[in-house]
Short mmCIF file of C-alpha atoms in Angstrom, two decimals:
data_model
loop_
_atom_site.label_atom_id
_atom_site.label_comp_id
_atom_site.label_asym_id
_atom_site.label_seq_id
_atom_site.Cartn_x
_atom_site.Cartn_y
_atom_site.Cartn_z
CA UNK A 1 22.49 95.99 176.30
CA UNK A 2 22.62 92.71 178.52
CA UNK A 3 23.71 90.32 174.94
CA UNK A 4 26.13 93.21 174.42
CA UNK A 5 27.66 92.67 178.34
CA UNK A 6 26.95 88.63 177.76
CA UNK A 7 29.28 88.61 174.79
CA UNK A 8 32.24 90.81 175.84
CA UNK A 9 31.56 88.53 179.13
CA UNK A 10 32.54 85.46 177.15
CA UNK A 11 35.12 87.00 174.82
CA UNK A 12 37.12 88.20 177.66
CA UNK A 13 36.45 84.59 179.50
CA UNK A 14 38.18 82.60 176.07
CA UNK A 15 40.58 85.44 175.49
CA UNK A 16 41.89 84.21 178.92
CA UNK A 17 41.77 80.87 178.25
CA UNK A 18 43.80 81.59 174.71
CA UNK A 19 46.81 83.77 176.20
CA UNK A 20 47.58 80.25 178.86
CA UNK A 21 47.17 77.32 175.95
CA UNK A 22 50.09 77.51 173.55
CA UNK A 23 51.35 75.65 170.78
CA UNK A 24 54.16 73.15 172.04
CA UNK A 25 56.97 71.13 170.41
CA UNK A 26 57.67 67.42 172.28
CA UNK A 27 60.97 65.82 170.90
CA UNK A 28 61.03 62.39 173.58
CA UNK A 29 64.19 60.51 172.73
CA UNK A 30 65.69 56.86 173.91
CA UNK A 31 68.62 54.59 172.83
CA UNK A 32 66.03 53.12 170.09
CA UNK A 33 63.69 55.80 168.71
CA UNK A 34 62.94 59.65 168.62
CA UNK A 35 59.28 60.77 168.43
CA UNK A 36 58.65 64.38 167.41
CA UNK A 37 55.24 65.61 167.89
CA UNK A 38 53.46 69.52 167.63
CA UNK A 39 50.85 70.46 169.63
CA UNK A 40 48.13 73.73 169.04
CA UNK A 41 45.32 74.62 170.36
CA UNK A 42 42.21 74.85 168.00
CA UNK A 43 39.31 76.30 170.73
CA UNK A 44 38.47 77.18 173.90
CA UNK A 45 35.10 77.09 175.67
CA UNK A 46 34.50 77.97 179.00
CA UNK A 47 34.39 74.25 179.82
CA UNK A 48 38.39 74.11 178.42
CA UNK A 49 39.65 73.64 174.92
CA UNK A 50 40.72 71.40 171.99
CA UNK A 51 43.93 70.85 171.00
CA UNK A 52 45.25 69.19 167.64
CA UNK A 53 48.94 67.06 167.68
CA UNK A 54 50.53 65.77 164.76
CA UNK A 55 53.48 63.56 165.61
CA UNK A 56 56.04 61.30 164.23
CA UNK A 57 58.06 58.40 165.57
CA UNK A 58 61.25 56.86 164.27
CA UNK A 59 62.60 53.54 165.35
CA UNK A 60 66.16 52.17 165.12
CA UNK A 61 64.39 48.93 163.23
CA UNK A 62 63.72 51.77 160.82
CA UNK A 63 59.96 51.50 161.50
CA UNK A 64 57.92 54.74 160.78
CA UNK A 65 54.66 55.75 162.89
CA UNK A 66 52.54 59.18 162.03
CA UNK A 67 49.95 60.03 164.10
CA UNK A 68 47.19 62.97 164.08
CA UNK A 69 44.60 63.30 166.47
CA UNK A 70 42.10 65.93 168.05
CA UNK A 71 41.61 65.84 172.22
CA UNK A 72 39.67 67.82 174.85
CA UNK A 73 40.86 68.59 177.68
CA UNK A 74 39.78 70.60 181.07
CA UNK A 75 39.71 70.45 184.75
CA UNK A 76 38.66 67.04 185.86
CA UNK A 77 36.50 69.06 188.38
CA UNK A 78 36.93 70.96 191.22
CA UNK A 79 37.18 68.49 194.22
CA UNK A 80 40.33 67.62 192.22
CA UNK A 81 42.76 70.77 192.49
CA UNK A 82 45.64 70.37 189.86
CA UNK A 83 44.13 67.15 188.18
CA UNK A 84 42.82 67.85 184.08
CA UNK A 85 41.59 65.31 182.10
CA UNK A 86 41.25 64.96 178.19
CA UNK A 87 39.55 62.63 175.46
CA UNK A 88 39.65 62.13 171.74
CA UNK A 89 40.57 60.09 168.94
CA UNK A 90 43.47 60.09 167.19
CA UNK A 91 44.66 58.53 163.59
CA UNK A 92 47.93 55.98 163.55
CA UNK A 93 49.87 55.19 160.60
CA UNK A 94 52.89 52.77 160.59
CA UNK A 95 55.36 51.18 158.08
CA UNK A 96 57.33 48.58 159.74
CA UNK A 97 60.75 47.24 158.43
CA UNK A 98 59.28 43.61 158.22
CA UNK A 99 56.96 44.89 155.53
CA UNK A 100 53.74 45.54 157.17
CA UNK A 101 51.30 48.51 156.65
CA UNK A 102 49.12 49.55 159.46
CA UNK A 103 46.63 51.89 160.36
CA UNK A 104 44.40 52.84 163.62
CA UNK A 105 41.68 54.84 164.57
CA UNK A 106 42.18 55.12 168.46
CA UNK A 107 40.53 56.50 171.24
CA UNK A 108 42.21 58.14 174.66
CA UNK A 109 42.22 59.30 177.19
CA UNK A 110 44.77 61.57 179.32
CA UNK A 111 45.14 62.75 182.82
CA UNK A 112 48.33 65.23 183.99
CA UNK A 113 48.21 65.93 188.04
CA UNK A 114 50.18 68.85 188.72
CA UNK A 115 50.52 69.42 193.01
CA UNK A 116 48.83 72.42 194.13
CA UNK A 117 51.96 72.78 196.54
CA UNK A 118 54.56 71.79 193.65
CA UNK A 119 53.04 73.64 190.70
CA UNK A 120 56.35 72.77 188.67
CA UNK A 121 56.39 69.25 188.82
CA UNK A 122 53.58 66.88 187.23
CA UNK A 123 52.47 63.48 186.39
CA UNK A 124 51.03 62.77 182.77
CA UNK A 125 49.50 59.37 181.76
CA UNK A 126 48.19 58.99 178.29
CA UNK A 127 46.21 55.59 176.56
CA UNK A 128 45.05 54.92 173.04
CA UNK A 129 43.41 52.08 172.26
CA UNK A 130 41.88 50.77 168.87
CA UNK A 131 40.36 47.42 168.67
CA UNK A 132 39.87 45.43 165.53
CA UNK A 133 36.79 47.36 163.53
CA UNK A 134 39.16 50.24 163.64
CA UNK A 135 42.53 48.83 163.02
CA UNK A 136 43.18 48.25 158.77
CA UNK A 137 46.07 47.36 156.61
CA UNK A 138 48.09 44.25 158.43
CA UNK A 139 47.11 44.72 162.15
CA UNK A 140 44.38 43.69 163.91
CA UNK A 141 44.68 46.24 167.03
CA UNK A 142 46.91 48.98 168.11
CA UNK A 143 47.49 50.52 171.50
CA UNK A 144 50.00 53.42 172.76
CA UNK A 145 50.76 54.01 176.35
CA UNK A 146 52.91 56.54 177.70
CA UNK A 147 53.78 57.63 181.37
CA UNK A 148 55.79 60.17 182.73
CA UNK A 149 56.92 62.90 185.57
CA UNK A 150 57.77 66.45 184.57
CA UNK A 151 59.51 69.06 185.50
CA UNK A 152 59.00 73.08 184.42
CA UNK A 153 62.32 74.26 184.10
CA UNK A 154 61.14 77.51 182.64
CA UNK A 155 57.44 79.36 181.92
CA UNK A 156 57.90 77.83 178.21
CA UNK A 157 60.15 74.60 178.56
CA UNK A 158 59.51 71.73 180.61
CA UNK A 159 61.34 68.49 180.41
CA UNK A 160 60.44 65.13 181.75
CA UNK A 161 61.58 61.43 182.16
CA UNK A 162 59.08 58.98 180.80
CA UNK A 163 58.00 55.61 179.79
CA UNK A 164 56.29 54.56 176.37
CA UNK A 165 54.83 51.06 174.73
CA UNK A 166 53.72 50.85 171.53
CA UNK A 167 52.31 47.73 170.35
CA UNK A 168 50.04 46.08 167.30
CA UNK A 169 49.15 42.95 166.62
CA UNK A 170 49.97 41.57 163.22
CA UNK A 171 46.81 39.54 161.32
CA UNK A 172 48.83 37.54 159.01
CA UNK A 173 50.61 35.45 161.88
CA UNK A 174 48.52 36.77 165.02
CA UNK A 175 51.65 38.36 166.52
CA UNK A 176 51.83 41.06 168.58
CA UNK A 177 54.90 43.42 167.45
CA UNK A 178 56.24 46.36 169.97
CA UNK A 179 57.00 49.59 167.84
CA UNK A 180 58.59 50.81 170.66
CA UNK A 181 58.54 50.27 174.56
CA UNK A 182 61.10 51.43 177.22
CA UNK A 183 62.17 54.67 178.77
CA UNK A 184 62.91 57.70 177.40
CA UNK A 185 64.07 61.93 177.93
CA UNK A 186 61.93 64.32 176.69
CA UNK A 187 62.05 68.22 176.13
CA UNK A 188 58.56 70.52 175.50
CA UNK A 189 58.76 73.65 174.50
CA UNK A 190 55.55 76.23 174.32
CA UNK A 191 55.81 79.16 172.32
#
């Protein structure tokens, strides 16, 4: 009787968890480039859940990045209302329009601060970062950085103002190259 109480217990604990992740749609977009990326969420724990994105980034300079990666994220703790925190890795691959091929195995990090006193508004800063064992094809290292304030316009759509730089460094003439790097509008959509 008490594994029967344990386990509806923690059923009902991730079956809350469930009904407040969603699966989201991102389209950011600047003068320069559009980047397209779909979010889902793949488990929950009582500790928070894992999420899976898939995106893909165009560039006027008709460069081409894809990206896949796996994250966790939760409550950064609780002397730290309205702060979560995430980590993971995720996979990069790029065709440029000067010819190069690249690919990166990152790791990241994320942390989104939503007010307790402006629960609409909130401040996301992702990093990925992979050095040289991890980084193949023509590049030597890759990192992605993106910034940015939102706003929740409705329960399921949220749109924000933000700033992104991505950059590799090429090993044929040890020059770094910026995929993309400036500001940009974005929409998210949750359903």
């Amino acid at each position: 009787m008490k594994l029967q109480a344990i386990t509806m217990a923690a059923l009902l604990s991730v079956s809350g968890v469930a009904v407040s992740a969603q699966r989201q749609i991102d389209l950011s977009l600047s003068n320069d480039t559009a980047l397209l990326r779909y979010t889902m969420p793949i488990s929950y724990s009582s500790a928070g859940r894992t999420d899976a994105d898939f995106g893909l980034l165009y560039t006027e300079a008709n460069d081409l990045l894809a990206m896949a990666g796996i994250a966790m994220i939760g409550e950064a703790g609780s002397q730290a209302p309205g702060l979560d925190g995430g980590v993971g890795f995720r996979l990069y691959g790029a065709s440029l329009d000067n010819g190069a091929d690249i690919g990166s195995v990152t790791i990241g990090g994320t942390l989104k601060y939503v007010p307790p006193t402006m629960n609409r508004v909130g401040f996301v800063g992702t990093l990925d970062y992979g050095p040289d064992i991890t980084t193949f094809g023509d590049a030597k290292r890759f990192m992605a950085f993106n910034a940015r304030v939102e706003y929740q316009v409705l329960p399921a759509a949220t749109i924000y103002l933000g700033y992104r730089n991505v950059e590799t460094r090429l090993e044929r003439n040890n020059v770094d190259v910026t995929l993309d790097e400036g500001g940009h509008i974005g929409l998210k959509m949750s359903f």
